[in-house]
Coordinates of C-alpha atoms in Angstrom, one line a residue:
M1 CA -30.8 96.1 75.9
R2 CA -27.6 95.3 73.9
E3 CA -24.8 94.0 76.2
Q4 CA -21.4 95.4 75.8
K5 CA -18.3 93.1 75.9
G6 CA -17.1 93.0 79.5
Q7 CA -20.2 94.7 80.9
H8 CA -22.6 92.8 83.2
P9 CA -26.3 93.7 83.6
Q10 CA -26.2 92.6 87.3
S11 CA -23.9 95.6 88.1
V12 CA -25.5 98.2 85.8
E13 CA -28.5 100.4 86.5
I14 CA -30.0 101.9 83.3
D15 CA -31.8 105.1 83.0
A16 CA -34.0 104.0 80.1
D17 CA -36.3 107.0 80.2
D18 CA -33.6 109.6 79.6
A19 CA -33.9 110.5 76.0
S20 CA -31.3 113.2 76.1
V21 CA -28.3 110.9 76.0
S22 CA -27.1 108.5 73.4
E23 CA -27.5 104.7 73.5
H24 CA -23.8 104.3 74.4
V25 CA -24.2 106.5 77.5
R26 CA -27.5 104.9 78.6
M27 CA -26.0 101.5 78.4
S28 CA -23.2 102.5 80.8
R29 CA -25.2 104.8 83.1
R30 CA -25.2 103.8 86.7
L31 CA -26.0 105.7 89.8
F32 CA -22.8 107.0 91.6
L33 CA -23.8 105.3 94.9
G34 CA -26.0 102.6 93.5
S35 CA -23.3 101.2 91.3
S36 CA -21.1 100.6 94.3
A37 CA -23.8 98.7 96.1
A38 CA -24.5 96.7 92.9
L39 CA -20.9 95.8 92.6
V40 CA -20.6 94.7 96.2
G41 CA -23.7 92.5 95.6
A42 CA -22.1 91.1 92.5
A43 CA -19.0 90.3 94.4
G44 CA -20.9 87.9 96.6
T45 CA -22.1 85.9 93.6
G46 CA -18.8 86.0 91.7
L47 CA -20.4 88.0 88.8
G48 CA -18.6 90.6 86.7
A49 CA -15.4 90.4 84.8
G50 CA -13.7 92.8 87.1
L51 CA -14.8 90.8 90.2
L52 CA -13.0 87.6 89.3
S53 CA -9.9 86.9 91.5
P54 CA -6.5 87.5 89.8
S55 CA -5.8 83.8 89.9
A56 CA -9.1 83.1 88.1
H57 CA -8.2 85.5 85.4
A58 CA -4.8 84.1 85.1
A59 CA -6.2 80.6 84.6
S60 CA -8.5 81.7 81.7
H61 CA -6.0 84.2 80.2
D62 CA -4.9 83.6 76.7
G63 CA -2.8 86.6 76.1
P64 CA 0.9 87.1 77.0
S65 CA 1.8 85.5 80.3
I66 CA 1.8 87.8 83.3
E67 CA 3.6 85.3 85.5
V68 CA 7.1 86.5 86.5
K69 CA 8.7 83.5 88.1
P70 CA 11.3 83.6 90.9
G71 CA 14.6 84.9 89.5
E72 CA 13.0 86.2 86.3
L73 CA 12.8 89.9 85.5
D74 CA 9.8 92.1 84.7
E75 CA 9.4 93.4 81.1
Y76 CA 8.6 97.0 82.2
Y77 CA 9.4 99.6 84.8
G78 CA 6.4 101.5 86.2
F79 CA 7.0 104.9 87.8
W80 CA 4.2 105.6 90.3
S81 CA 3.6 108.9 92.0
G82 CA 3.5 108.5 95.8
G83 CA 0.6 110.8 96.1
H84 CA 0.3 112.3 99.6
S85 CA 3.5 110.6 100.7
G86 CA 5.5 112.9 98.4
E87 CA 7.6 110.1 96.9
V88 CA 7.9 108.2 93.6
R89 CA 7.7 104.4 93.6
I90 CA 9.2 102.0 91.0
L91 CA 7.1 98.9 90.2
G92 CA 7.9 96.0 87.9
L93 CA 5.3 95.0 85.3
P94 CA 3.5 92.7 84.8
S95 CA 4.3 91.3 88.3
M96 CA 3.3 94.6 89.9
R97 CA 6.0 94.0 92.5
E98 CA 7.2 97.2 94.2
L99 CA 11.0 97.5 93.5
M100 CA 12.0 100.7 95.1
R101 CA 10.8 103.9 96.7
I102 CA 12.5 107.2 95.7
P103 CA 12.1 109.9 98.3
V104 CA 11.5 113.3 96.7
F105 CA 9.5 115.8 98.8
N106 CA 9.3 113.6 101.9
L107 CA 11.4 112.6 104.9
D108 CA 12.7 109.1 104.5
S109 CA 14.7 107.6 107.4
A110 CA 15.7 104.5 105.4
T111 CA 17.9 106.5 103.0
G112 CA 18.3 109.5 105.2
W113 CA 16.5 111.8 102.7
G114 CA 15.8 115.0 104.4
I115 CA 18.5 114.1 107.0
T116 CA 21.7 114.0 105.1
N117 CA 23.5 117.2 104.1
E118 CA 23.4 116.1 100.4
S119 CA 19.6 115.7 100.4
K120 CA 19.0 118.9 102.3
E121 CA 21.0 120.7 99.6
V122 CA 18.7 119.2 96.9
L123 CA 15.7 120.2 98.9
G124 CA 17.0 123.7 99.2
H125 CA 16.9 123.4 103.0
S126 CA 13.1 123.7 102.7
E127 CA 11.0 123.4 105.8
F128 CA 8.5 121.4 103.8
L129 CA 9.4 117.7 104.2
A130 CA 6.0 116.7 102.9
G131 CA 4.5 116.8 99.4
D132 CA 1.6 115.8 97.2
S133 CA 3.2 114.2 94.2
H134 CA 1.0 113.7 91.1
H135 CA 2.5 113.3 87.7
P136 CA 5.7 111.4 86.9
H137 CA 7.0 111.7 83.4
M138 CA 10.3 110.6 81.8
S139 CA 12.4 112.8 79.5
M140 CA 12.3 112.1 75.8
T141 CA 14.3 112.3 72.6
D142 CA 12.4 112.4 69.3
G143 CA 9.2 111.3 71.1
K144 CA 10.8 108.3 72.8
Y145 CA 11.8 107.8 76.4
D146 CA 15.6 108.4 76.9
S147 CA 15.8 107.3 80.5
K148 CA 17.7 110.4 81.5
Y149 CA 15.3 111.9 84.0
V150 CA 11.9 111.5 85.5
F151 CA 10.1 114.7 86.6
I152 CA 7.4 114.9 89.3
N153 CA 5.4 117.7 90.7
D154 CA 4.4 118.7 94.3
K155 CA 1.0 120.3 94.1
A156 CA 0.9 121.1 97.9
N157 CA 4.1 123.2 97.8
S158 CA 4.3 124.4 94.2
R159 CA 7.5 122.4 93.4
V160 CA 8.9 120.3 90.5
A161 CA 11.6 117.7 91.1
R162 CA 14.0 115.8 88.8
I163 CA 15.1 112.2 89.4
R164 CA 18.2 110.9 87.7
C165 CA 17.5 107.5 86.2
D166 CA 21.1 106.3 86.4
V167 CA 21.0 106.2 90.2
M168 CA 17.3 106.7 90.8
K169 CA 17.9 109.7 93.1
T170 CA 16.3 113.1 93.2
D171 CA 19.0 115.6 92.2
K172 CA 17.1 118.9 91.6
I173 CA 14.0 120.6 93.1
I174 CA 12.6 124.0 92.1
T175 CA 9.9 126.0 93.7
I176 CA 7.9 127.6 90.9
P177 CA 7.6 131.4 91.6
N178 CA 4.6 133.6 91.3
V179 CA 2.1 130.8 91.4
Q180 CA 0.4 128.2 93.7
A181 CA -0.4 124.5 93.4
I182 CA 1.6 123.0 90.5
H183 CA -0.6 120.2 89.1
G184 CA -0.5 118.9 85.5
L185 CA 3.0 118.2 84.3
R186 CA 4.4 116.8 81.0
V187 CA 7.7 117.0 79.0
Q188 CA 8.5 118.5 75.6
K189 CA 8.7 115.4 73.4
V190 CA 10.5 116.6 70.3
P191 CA 13.3 117.1 69.4
Y192 CA 14.2 116.5 73.0
T193 CA 13.0 117.5 76.5
K194 CA 14.1 121.1 76.5
Y195 CA 11.2 122.1 78.7
V196 CA 9.2 120.6 81.5
F197 CA 5.7 122.0 81.2
C198 CA 3.7 122.4 84.4
N199 CA 0.4 124.0 85.2
A200 CA -0.3 126.2 88.2
E201 CA -3.9 125.5 89.1
F202 CA -5.0 128.2 91.5
R203 CA -5.5 131.9 90.7
I204 CA -3.9 134.4 93.1
P205 CA -3.5 138.2 93.2
H206 CA -0.2 139.7 91.9
P207 CA 1.7 140.7 93.9
N208 CA 0.3 138.3 96.5
D209 CA 1.4 140.5 99.4
G210 CA -1.9 141.1 101.3
T211 CA -3.1 143.8 98.9
G212 CA -5.9 143.1 96.4
L213 CA -7.3 140.2 98.4
D214 CA -10.9 140.9 97.4
D215 CA -10.2 141.9 93.8
I216 CA -11.2 138.5 92.5
E217 CA -11.2 139.5 88.8
A218 CA -7.6 140.5 89.0
Y219 CA -6.5 137.1 90.2
Y220 CA -4.7 134.9 87.6
T221 CA -2.6 131.8 87.3
M222 CA 0.2 130.7 84.8
F223 CA 1.5 128.0 82.5
N224 CA 5.1 127.4 83.4
A225 CA 8.1 126.0 81.6
V226 CA 11.2 124.8 83.4
D227 CA 14.5 124.2 81.7
A228 CA 15.0 120.5 82.0
E229 CA 18.8 120.6 82.3
T230 CA 19.3 123.6 84.6
M231 CA 16.0 123.1 86.5
E232 CA 15.6 126.9 86.4
M233 CA 12.5 128.8 85.1
A234 CA 12.4 129.3 81.4
F235 CA 9.1 131.3 81.2
Q236 CA 5.6 131.7 82.5
V237 CA 2.4 132.5 80.6
I238 CA -0.6 134.2 82.2
V239 CA -3.9 132.6 81.3
D240 CA -7.6 133.0 82.0
G241 CA -9.2 130.3 84.2
N242 CA -7.7 127.5 86.3
L243 CA -5.2 125.2 84.6
D244 CA -5.6 121.4 85.1
N245 CA -3.7 118.8 83.0
T246 CA -1.3 119.4 80.2
D247 CA 0.5 117.6 77.3
A248 CA 2.6 118.4 74.2
D249 CA 2.7 117.5 70.6
Y250 CA 5.2 115.5 68.5
T251 CA 6.6 118.5 66.6
G252 CA 7.9 120.5 69.6
K253 CA 5.8 123.5 68.5
Y254 CA 2.8 123.2 70.8
A255 CA 1.7 122.4 74.4
F256 CA -1.9 122.4 75.5
S257 CA -3.7 122.4 78.8
T258 CA -7.2 121.7 80.0
C259 CA -8.6 124.7 81.8
Y260 CA -11.7 125.1 84.0
N261 CA -13.3 128.0 85.8
S262 CA -13.7 130.2 82.8
E263 CA -15.8 132.4 85.1
N264 CA -12.6 133.3 87.1
A265 CA -14.5 132.6 90.3
V266 CA -13.2 131.5 93.7
T267 CA -16.2 129.4 94.8
L268 CA -17.7 126.1 93.5
A269 CA -21.0 127.7 92.6
G270 CA -19.3 130.5 90.8
S271 CA -17.0 128.3 88.8
I272 CA -19.7 126.1 87.2
R273 CA -22.0 128.7 85.8
N274 CA -20.8 128.6 82.2
E275 CA -21.7 125.8 79.8
R276 CA -18.2 125.5 78.4
D277 CA -14.6 125.9 79.5
H278 CA -11.6 125.5 77.2
V279 CA -8.3 123.9 76.2
V280 CA -5.5 126.5 76.1
V281 CA -3.0 125.9 73.3
F282 CA 0.5 127.4 73.8
N283 CA 2.6 128.3 70.7
I284 CA 6.1 127.6 72.0
E285 CA 7.9 129.1 69.0
R286 CA 6.0 132.4 69.4
I287 CA 6.7 132.4 73.1
E288 CA 10.4 132.0 72.6
A289 CA 10.4 134.7 69.9
A290 CA 8.6 137.1 72.3
I291 CA 11.2 136.4 75.0
K292 CA 14.0 137.0 72.5
A293 CA 12.4 140.3 71.5
G294 CA 12.1 141.4 75.1
D295 CA 8.3 141.4 74.9
Y296 CA 7.6 140.3 78.5
K297 CA 7.6 141.5 82.1
T298 CA 8.9 140.2 85.4
L299 CA 7.3 140.1 88.8
P300 CA 8.7 141.1 92.2
G301 CA 10.8 138.4 93.8
A302 CA 11.5 136.6 90.5
D303 CA 13.0 139.4 88.3
K304 CA 14.8 137.0 86.0
V305 CA 11.7 135.0 85.0
P306 CA 10.0 136.1 81.8
V307 CA 6.2 136.5 82.3
L308 CA 4.1 136.7 79.1
D309 CA 0.5 137.6 78.8
G310 CA -1.4 134.6 77.2
R311 CA -4.9 135.6 78.2
K312 CA -7.7 135.6 75.6
G313 CA -6.7 137.6 72.5
S314 CA -3.0 136.9 72.8
K315 CA -1.1 135.8 69.8
L316 CA 0.8 133.3 72.0
T317 CA -2.2 131.2 72.9
A318 CA -5.5 129.9 71.5
Y319 CA -8.6 129.1 73.6
V320 CA -10.6 126.1 72.2
P321 CA -14.1 125.8 73.8
V322 CA -14.9 122.4 75.2
P323 CA -17.5 120.9 77.5
K324 CA -17.5 122.1 81.1
S325 CA -14.6 121.3 83.5
P326 CA -12.3 119.3 81.2
H327 CA -9.8 117.2 83.1
G328 CA -7.2 114.9 81.5
M329 CA -5.1 116.0 78.4
N330 CA -3.6 113.1 76.4
T331 CA -1.8 113.0 73.1
A332 CA -2.1 110.0 70.8
P333 CA 1.2 108.3 69.8
G334 CA 0.6 108.9 66.1
G335 CA 0.8 112.7 66.7
R336 CA -2.5 113.6 64.9
Y337 CA -4.9 113.8 67.9
A338 CA -5.0 115.0 71.5
V339 CA -7.9 114.2 73.8
A340 CA -9.5 116.5 76.4
N341 CA -11.5 114.4 78.8
G342 CA -14.9 115.8 79.8
K343 CA -15.3 114.8 83.5
L344 CA -18.7 116.5 83.8
S345 CA -19.8 115.6 80.3
P346 CA -20.2 112.1 78.9
T347 CA -17.9 113.0 76.1
I348 CA -14.3 113.5 75.3
T349 CA -13.1 116.2 72.8
M350 CA -10.6 115.2 70.2
L351 CA -8.3 118.0 68.8
D352 CA -6.7 117.7 65.4
L353 CA -3.1 118.9 66.1
H354 CA -2.4 119.2 62.4
K355 CA -4.8 122.2 62.3
F356 CA -3.0 124.2 64.9
D357 CA -0.8 126.0 62.3
D358 CA -3.9 127.2 60.5
L359 CA -5.5 128.2 63.8
F360 CA -2.6 130.4 64.8
A361 CA -2.4 131.8 61.2
G362 CA -6.0 133.0 61.6
K363 CA -7.3 130.8 58.8
I364 CA -9.7 128.9 61.0
E365 CA -11.7 129.4 64.2
P366 CA -10.8 127.6 67.5
R367 CA -13.7 125.1 67.2
D368 CA -12.5 124.1 63.8
V369 CA -9.6 122.1 65.3
I370 CA -12.1 119.7 66.9
A371 CA -12.0 116.4 65.1
A372 CA -14.7 114.7 67.2
E373 CA -16.7 114.9 70.4
V374 CA -17.1 111.3 71.4
E375 CA -19.8 110.0 73.7
L376 CA -18.3 107.3 76.0
G377 CA -20.0 107.2 79.4
L378 CA -20.2 108.9 82.7
G379 CA -17.2 110.8 84.1
P380 CA -14.4 110.4 81.4
L381 CA -11.2 111.5 83.1
H382 CA -8.1 110.2 81.3
T383 CA -7.4 108.5 78.0
A384 CA -4.5 106.2 77.0
F385 CA -3.6 104.7 73.6
D386 CA -2.2 101.6 72.1
N387 CA -0.4 101.0 68.7
R388 CA -3.4 99.7 66.9
G389 CA -5.6 102.8 66.7
Y390 CA -7.6 102.2 70.0
A391 CA -8.0 104.5 72.9
Y392 CA -8.9 103.6 76.5
T393 CA -10.8 106.1 78.7
T394 CA -11.5 105.8 82.4
L395 CA -15.1 106.4 83.3
F396 CA -15.1 107.6 86.8
I397 CA -18.8 107.4 87.7
D398 CA -19.4 104.2 85.6
S399 CA -16.3 102.5 87.1
Q400 CA -15.2 101.3 83.7
I401 CA -12.5 101.4 81.1
C402 CA -14.0 102.1 77.7
K403 CA -12.0 100.9 74.7
W404 CA -12.9 102.8 71.5
D405 CA -11.7 103.1 67.9
V406 CA -10.2 106.6 67.3
E407 CA -10.7 106.8 63.5
K408 CA -14.3 105.4 63.7
A409 CA -15.1 108.0 66.3
V410 CA -14.0 110.7 63.9
R411 CA -16.1 109.1 61.1
A412 CA -19.1 108.9 63.5
Y413 CA -18.7 112.6 64.4
N414 CA -18.8 113.4 60.7
G415 CA -22.2 111.6 60.3
E416 CA -21.3 108.1 59.3
E417 CA -23.2 105.3 60.9
V418 CA -20.4 103.4 62.7
D419 CA -20.1 101.9 66.1
Y420 CA -16.8 103.1 67.6
I421 CA -17.1 101.6 71.1
V422 CA -15.4 98.3 71.2
Q423 CA -15.7 97.2 74.9
K424 CA -16.4 98.4 78.4
L425 CA -14.7 96.6 81.3
D426 CA -15.7 97.0 84.9
V427 CA -12.9 98.1 87.3
Q428 CA -13.1 98.6 91.1
Y429 CA -13.8 101.4 91.9
Q430 CA -14.0 104.9 90.3
P431 CA -10.8 104.9 88.1
G432 CA -8.7 108.1 87.6
H433 CA -5.5 108.0 85.6
N434 CA -4.8 105.1 83.3
H435 CA -1.7 104.3 81.3
T436 CA -0.7 101.9 78.6
T437 CA 2.8 100.4 78.2
M438 CA 4.9 103.0 76.4
G439 CA 1.6 104.7 75.4
E440 CA 2.8 108.3 75.8
T441 CA 5.5 107.9 73.2
R442 CA 6.0 106.9 69.6
D443 CA 6.9 103.4 70.9
A444 CA 3.4 102.5 72.2
D445 CA 3.2 98.7 72.1
G446 CA -0.3 98.0 73.3
K447 CA 0.4 95.2 75.8
Y448 CA -0.9 96.3 79.1
L449 CA -3.0 99.1 80.7
I450 CA -3.0 100.2 84.3
S451 CA -6.2 101.5 85.9
L452 CA -5.5 103.5 89.0
C453 CA -8.7 103.3 91.0
K454 CA -9.6 105.8 93.7
F455 CA -11.4 103.3 96.0
S456 CA -11.0 99.6 97.0
K457 CA -13.9 99.0 99.4
D458 CA -14.3 95.2 99.5
R459 CA -11.3 94.3 97.4
F460 CA -8.8 93.5 100.2
L461 CA -8.6 92.6 103.9
P462 CA -10.0 95.4 106.0
V463 CA -7.3 97.6 107.6
G464 CA -9.4 100.2 109.4
P465 CA -11.3 103.3 108.2
L466 CA -8.4 104.4 105.9
H467 CA -8.5 102.0 102.9
P468 CA -5.8 101.5 100.3
E469 CA -6.5 102.4 96.7
N470 CA -6.6 99.8 94.0
D471 CA -4.3 99.3 91.0
Q472 CA -5.6 97.0 88.3
L473 CA -3.5 95.6 85.5
I474 CA -5.4 94.9 82.2
D475 CA -4.1 92.9 79.3
I476 CA -5.0 94.9 76.1
S477 CA -2.9 92.8 73.6
G478 CA -5.9 90.9 72.3
D479 CA -9.3 91.7 70.9
E480 CA -10.8 92.0 74.4
M481 CA -9.5 93.7 77.5
K482 CA -8.8 91.3 80.3
L483 CA -8.2 92.1 84.0
V484 CA -5.1 90.1 85.1
H485 CA -4.0 91.7 88.4
D486 CA -5.6 93.4 91.3
G487 CA -3.5 95.0 94.0
P488 CA -3.6 97.5 96.9
T489 CA -1.6 100.7 96.9
Y490 CA -1.1 103.4 99.5
A491 CA -2.0 107.1 99.7
E492 CA -3.5 107.7 96.3
P493 CA -0.6 107.3 93.8
H494 CA -2.7 109.4 91.4
D495 CA -0.6 108.8 88.2
C496 CA 2.1 106.6 86.7
M497 CA 4.1 106.0 83.5
I498 CA 5.3 102.8 82.1
V499 CA 8.6 102.2 80.2
H500 CA 10.1 99.1 78.7
R501 CA 13.1 97.8 80.6
S502 CA 15.3 98.1 77.5
K503 CA 15.1 101.8 77.8
V504 CA 16.3 102.1 81.4
K505 CA 20.1 101.8 82.1
T506 CA 21.0 102.2 85.8
D507 CA 24.5 102.3 87.4
K508 CA 25.5 99.4 89.7
L509 CA 28.0 101.5 91.7
W510 CA 28.3 105.2 92.4
K511 CA 31.0 107.1 90.5
R512 CA 33.4 108.8 92.8
D513 CA 33.2 112.1 90.9
D514 CA 29.4 112.1 91.0
P515 CA 28.0 115.7 91.4
F516 CA 25.5 114.4 94.0
F517 CA 28.1 114.6 96.7
A518 CA 30.3 117.3 95.1
T519 CA 29.8 119.8 98.0
T520 CA 31.0 117.3 100.5
V521 CA 34.0 116.4 98.4
A522 CA 34.9 120.1 98.1
Q523 CA 34.8 120.5 101.9
A524 CA 37.0 117.4 102.4
K525 CA 39.6 118.9 100.0
A526 CA 39.5 122.1 102.0
D527 CA 40.1 120.1 105.1
G528 CA 43.0 118.2 103.5
V529 CA 41.2 114.9 103.6
V530 CA 41.3 112.2 101.0
L531 CA 37.9 110.6 101.4
E532 CA 39.0 107.3 99.9
K533 CA 41.6 106.5 102.6
D534 CA 41.6 109.0 105.5
N535 CA 39.9 108.5 108.8
K536 CA 40.3 111.6 110.9
V537 CA 38.7 114.3 112.9
I538 CA 38.9 117.9 111.9
R539 CA 38.2 120.5 114.6
D540 CA 37.1 124.0 113.7
G541 CA 36.1 125.7 117.0
N542 CA 32.9 124.0 118.1
K543 CA 32.4 122.5 114.7
V544 CA 33.8 119.0 114.3
R545 CA 33.9 117.1 111.0
V546 CA 34.5 113.3 111.4
Y547 CA 35.7 111.6 108.2
M548 CA 35.6 107.8 108.1
T549 CA 35.5 105.1 105.5
S550 CA 33.4 101.9 105.6
V551 CA 34.3 98.5 104.3
A552 CA 32.1 95.6 105.4
P553 CA 32.1 94.9 108.4
N554 CA 34.1 97.9 109.7
Y555 CA 33.9 101.6 109.9
G556 CA 37.3 103.3 109.6
M557 CA 37.0 104.5 113.2
D558 CA 35.7 102.5 116.1
S559 CA 35.5 105.7 118.2
F560 CA 35.9 109.4 118.1
R561 CA 35.8 112.2 120.8
V562 CA 33.9 115.5 120.8
K563 CA 32.7 118.0 123.4
Q564 CA 29.2 118.5 124.6
G565 CA 27.5 121.1 122.5
D566 CA 29.7 120.6 119.4
E567 CA 28.2 120.7 116.0
V568 CA 29.2 117.3 114.6
T569 CA 29.3 116.4 110.9
I570 CA 29.7 112.7 110.1
V571 CA 31.1 112.0 106.6
I572 CA 31.3 108.4 105.5
T573 CA 32.7 107.0 102.2
N574 CA 31.7 103.5 101.3
L575 CA 34.8 101.8 99.8
D576 CA 33.1 98.5 99.0
N577 CA 33.3 98.0 95.3
V578 CA 30.6 95.3 95.1
E579 CA 27.1 95.7 93.8
D580 CA 24.4 95.8 96.5
V581 CA 26.8 96.2 99.5
T582 CA 25.1 99.3 100.9
H583 CA 26.1 100.5 104.4
G584 CA 24.1 102.7 106.7
F585 CA 24.9 104.9 109.7
A586 CA 22.8 105.6 112.7
M587 CA 23.8 107.7 115.7
V588 CA 21.7 106.3 118.6
N589 CA 19.3 108.8 120.2
H590 CA 20.3 111.6 117.9
G591 CA 17.7 111.2 115.1
V592 CA 20.5 110.6 112.5
Q593 CA 20.5 107.7 110.1
F594 CA 21.3 107.4 106.4
E595 CA 22.3 105.2 103.6
I596 CA 25.7 105.1 101.9
G597 CA 25.7 103.1 98.6
P598 CA 28.8 101.4 97.3
Q599 CA 31.4 104.0 96.3
A600 CA 29.2 106.9 97.6
T601 CA 29.9 109.5 100.2
A602 CA 27.2 110.8 102.5
S603 CA 27.1 113.1 105.5
A604 CA 24.8 114.4 108.2
T605 CA 25.2 117.2 110.8
F606 CA 23.8 117.2 114.4
I607 CA 24.5 118.6 117.9
A608 CA 26.2 116.4 120.5
K609 CA 23.8 117.6 123.2
E610 CA 24.5 115.1 126.0
A611 CA 27.8 114.0 127.5
G612 CA 28.5 110.3 127.6
V613 CA 29.0 107.3 125.4
H614 CA 26.8 107.2 122.3
W615 CA 27.0 104.3 119.9
Y616 CA 26.7 104.3 116.2
Y617 CA 26.0 101.3 114.0
C618 CA 25.4 100.2 110.4
T619 CA 21.7 100.1 109.5
W620 CA 21.8 98.3 106.1
F621 CA 22.7 94.6 106.3
C622 CA 26.1 94.2 104.7
H623 CA 28.0 91.2 106.1
A624 CA 27.8 88.2 108.3
L625 CA 29.3 90.4 111.0
H626 CA 26.9 93.3 110.3
M627 CA 25.8 93.4 113.9
E628 CA 29.4 94.0 115.0
M629 CA 29.8 97.0 112.6
R630 CA 29.6 99.8 115.2
G631 CA 31.5 102.4 117.2
R632 CA 31.3 105.0 119.9
M633 CA 31.0 108.7 120.0
L634 CA 32.6 109.9 123.3
V635 CA 31.1 113.2 124.4
E636 CA 33.1 115.0 127.1
K637 CA 31.2 117.4 129.4
A638 CA 31.4 121.1 128.4

């Protein structure tokens, strides 16, 4: 047996008698359960490139230094989805230090997200303070990150959110109408992010009002476009099958999505009968022209949203047959190719994006856009790219990253005898998404790759039946991939994106005219209050608005008086003009606490249910006398 670089026979079980697969696949084949046992055994002997400790790798590492010393800054920002927590996390790379958590679809008592009036307005006063965030992606201009927004989906509640990168706060959330389970999400790359493309995965009846429950063939789902600036629906396109992941090209003309369940079934057995599923290609120019011509319909409850028919035979879409149940959809930085990852096939399918014009002109057939079907190993899920013509595909069942040469793969598909697989590196265990530094843009730099692994098993100290997942940082700058960091992460982050620090420009202080607290400012003006200087109580029947300032280590009021049963709104303006002097506010025994950044205004509303003395205090350390920053709410009996 020929040994691949980074592959270790001790952790590989070969099916040598299976003549139906290529040599590449046989070399990487391992039993789904047996591989885990083999890897555990290898760990005890110190075998396997992926089983060396991070410190051992660092000692033998001859690529760029991954050490970020105290006081030094990371080279990259990583935006991680928070998975089942519903948040987004910011990490520094290559240190892999967690820098910040951005609450999005979740309740967060540290910042008051889901508690403050400002955050409730963003959340649309939704009852769902939980989410399943999957795919964070930054807005672009000319195919390059512009650090304006990061968008993230909530699969559990069919929502899409926008995070402002200047303050790293969620400022808009939209619930996508007419569909269920928003999964794959990407942005339009060129000329700028006009649209956020997002797939609704599950097929439902329309209208979904209790009629037609058993008319399975009439179910359908839709491809969705959200206006990136207004965060309102731009259009929806009906498709055949269930949509999975999506991406866009570098011309602004096309988006494309992997699509499974071509059988239009609602059971597992029913949805895996066919040999092939497809990639659906969406012609954005034709969709926009159809909307302009009024060639669309609307659905009840969303009468302003254009809904177009993109099922098979439509001039708006093309269905490219690919192996069964394709998963990841990834566009190469050069703009020529996109990759649909096979999942149930040992292959990935390369699409030649330069042939899409001819496809929609009717000059070629759908399968003619396929540049190659590349055999890599078992369970290919997602592919990332560098700036040297290499691709990196996660092999879920093989627990490996496969590095391969894109152009050589095309040549091999066309009959040339050429070996396109460069290296296979063990990761622990069952990797899903992977991303290279700047790899989703024209600026791909080929320094690092992240493998987001679904299991950790024996990688870290045991913490009970629920294990963390495992993030592994791999240096890809040299001829060989090298694992350089191994770290736990919570609640299946699922996906991430990585941007160079030079692209991200954040504010150090809030601007007083920021729209984030515009509604609160408007109410203050109506009450005749100047937020920057006034400390006063406004009474409106049983509604009481308490305005106060904060300057470390004092609130503008050390006490205020209300009546039992009053609806109390606390409005605080942080007048500190110094970076990192954040204040907090907590009303003891009332479930109210929130953050007020420097120069920000924040508010929360609650009922003063019990008579008596109720203390409030600052929750974010701000001064040597931080403990003394407190006051009393005096509640008189009703």
